[in-house]
Amino acid sequence: MAKGLNRVMLIGHLGNDPDLHVTPNGNFVANFSIATNESYKDSNSGEFKERTEWHRVVVWGKLADICKQYLRKGTQVYIEGRLQTRSWDDQKTGEKRYITEIL
């Protein structure tokens, strides 16, 4: 039986400077978002419009430290990774929350 493929490749611009943290066991982790833009023709008006999608990115280890050093808001980047969805319970409402990130 074949295994699945979970691969993402994006080119976009950083929406914020990378936020670098150190985990309790000493690992670096950086979080940031990138925006990708898509142009399309509106079928009703015939006008060209642009749609922006935001993607959350999580980078670990030495690469996280490098991202913090060299990347800034607005920088164009190429990201390659895999999608991962995680969940947690919202402390205020008790509801289950989900987020999908690129690792």
CSV table of C-alpha atoms in Angstrom, one decimal:
chain,number,residue,atom,x,y,z
A,1,MET,CA,0.0,0.0,0.0
A,2,ALA,CA,1.4,3.4,-1.0
A,3,LYS,CA,2.0,6.1,1.7
A,4,GLY,CA,0.5,9.5,1.4
A,5,LEU,CA,2.3,12.7,0.4
A,6,ASN,CA,2.2,15.8,2.6
A,7,ARG,CA,4.3,18.4,0.9
A,8,VAL,CA,3.7,22.2,0.7
A,9,MET,CA,5.7,24.7,-1.5
A,10,LEU,CA,4.9,28.4,-1.2
A,11,ILE,CA,6.4,31.7,-2.3
A,12,GLY,CA,5.1,34.7,-0.4
A,13,HIS,CA,6.0,37.7,1.7
A,14,LEU,CA,6.4,37.6,5.5
A,15,GLY,CA,3.6,39.3,7.4
A,16,ASN,CA,5.6,39.8,10.5
A,17,ASP,CA,9.2,39.3,11.8
A,18,PRO,CA,9.9,35.8,13.0
A,19,ASP,CA,9.1,35.3,16.7
A,20,LEU,CA,11.8,33.1,18.2
A,21,HIS,CA,11.4,31.1,21.3
A,22,VAL,CA,13.5,28.5,23.2
A,23,THR,CA,11.7,25.5,24.4
A,24,PRO,CA,12.3,24.2,28.0
A,25,ASN,CA,14.6,21.5,26.6
A,26,GLY,CA,16.7,24.1,24.7
A,27,ASN,CA,15.3,23.8,21.1
A,28,PHE,CA,14.8,26.9,19.0
A,29,VAL,CA,11.4,27.4,17.4
A,30,ALA,CA,10.4,30.3,15.2
A,31,ASN,CA,6.8,31.3,14.2
A,32,PHE,CA,5.8,33.7,11.4
A,33,SER,CA,3.1,34.1,8.8
A,34,ILE,CA,3.5,34.5,5.0
A,35,ALA,CA,1.0,35.9,2.5
A,36,THR,CA,0.5,34.5,-0.9
A,37,ASN,CA,-1.5,36.4,-3.6
A,38,GLU,CA,-3.6,35.1,-6.4
A,39,SER,CA,-5.1,37.1,-9.2
A,40,TYR,CA,-8.4,36.0,-10.8
A,41,LYS,CA,-11.1,37.4,-13.1
A,42,ASP,CA,-14.4,38.0,-11.5
A,43,SER,CA,-17.0,36.1,-13.6
A,44,ASN,CA,-19.8,38.7,-12.9
A,45,SER,CA,-17.9,42.0,-13.5
A,46,GLY,CA,-15.0,40.8,-15.7
A,47,GLU,CA,-12.6,42.7,-13.5
A,48,PHE,CA,-9.3,41.3,-12.3
A,49,LYS,CA,-9.2,40.9,-8.5
A,50,GLU,CA,-6.6,39.8,-6.1
A,51,ARG,CA,-7.0,37.4,-3.2
A,52,THR,CA,-4.5,37.0,-0.3
A,53,GLU,CA,-4.1,33.8,1.7
A,54,TRP,CA,-2.2,33.8,5.0
A,55,HIS,CA,-0.2,30.8,6.1
A,56,ARG,CA,1.3,30.1,9.5
A,57,VAL,CA,4.9,28.7,9.5
A,58,VAL,CA,6.8,27.0,12.3
A,59,VAL,CA,10.5,26.4,11.9
A,60,TRP,CA,12.6,24.3,14.4
A,61,GLY,CA,16.3,24.1,15.4
A,62,LYS,CA,19.2,26.0,13.8
A,63,LEU,CA,17.0,27.0,10.9
A,64,ALA,CA,14.7,28.9,13.3
A,65,ASP,CA,17.7,30.9,14.6
A,66,ILE,CA,18.7,31.7,11.0
A,67,CYS,CA,15.2,32.8,10.1
A,68,LYS,CA,15.2,35.2,13.1
A,69,GLN,CA,18.6,36.6,12.0
A,70,TYR,CA,17.8,37.2,8.3
A,71,LEU,CA,14.1,37.4,7.7
A,72,ARG,CA,12.0,40.6,8.2
A,73,LYS,CA,8.4,41.6,7.6
A,74,GLY,CA,7.9,42.0,3.9
A,75,THR,CA,10.8,39.7,2.9
A,76,GLN,CA,9.9,37.4,0.0
A,77,VAL,CA,10.5,33.7,0.9
A,78,TYR,CA,10.2,30.3,-0.5
A,79,ILE,CA,8.9,27.8,2.0
A,80,GLU,CA,8.9,24.1,1.7
A,81,GLY,CA,7.5,21.8,4.4
A,82,ARG,CA,4.5,19.7,5.4
A,83,LEU,CA,1.1,20.6,6.8
A,84,GLN,CA,0.2,19.8,10.4
A,85,THR,CA,-3.0,20.5,12.3
A,86,ARG,CA,-3.0,20.8,16.0
A,87,SER,CA,-5.7,21.4,18.5
A,88,TRP,CA,-6.2,22.8,22.0
A,89,ASP,CA,-9.0,23.7,24.4
A,90,ASP,CA,-9.7,27.5,24.5
A,91,GLN,CA,-9.3,28.5,28.2
A,92,LYS,CA,-12.0,31.2,28.0
A,93,THR,CA,-14.8,29.3,26.2
A,94,GLY,CA,-13.7,25.7,26.7
A,95,GLU,CA,-14.2,25.1,22.9
A,96,LYS,CA,-11.8,22.9,21.0
A,97,ARG,CA,-9.6,25.1,18.6
A,98,TYR,CA,-7.6,24.0,15.6
A,99,ILE,CA,-4.8,25.5,13.6
A,100,THR,CA,-3.1,24.2,10.5
A,101,GLU,CA,0.6,25.1,10.1
A,102,ILE,CA,3.4,24.5,7.7
A,103,LEU,CA,6.4,22.8,9.4
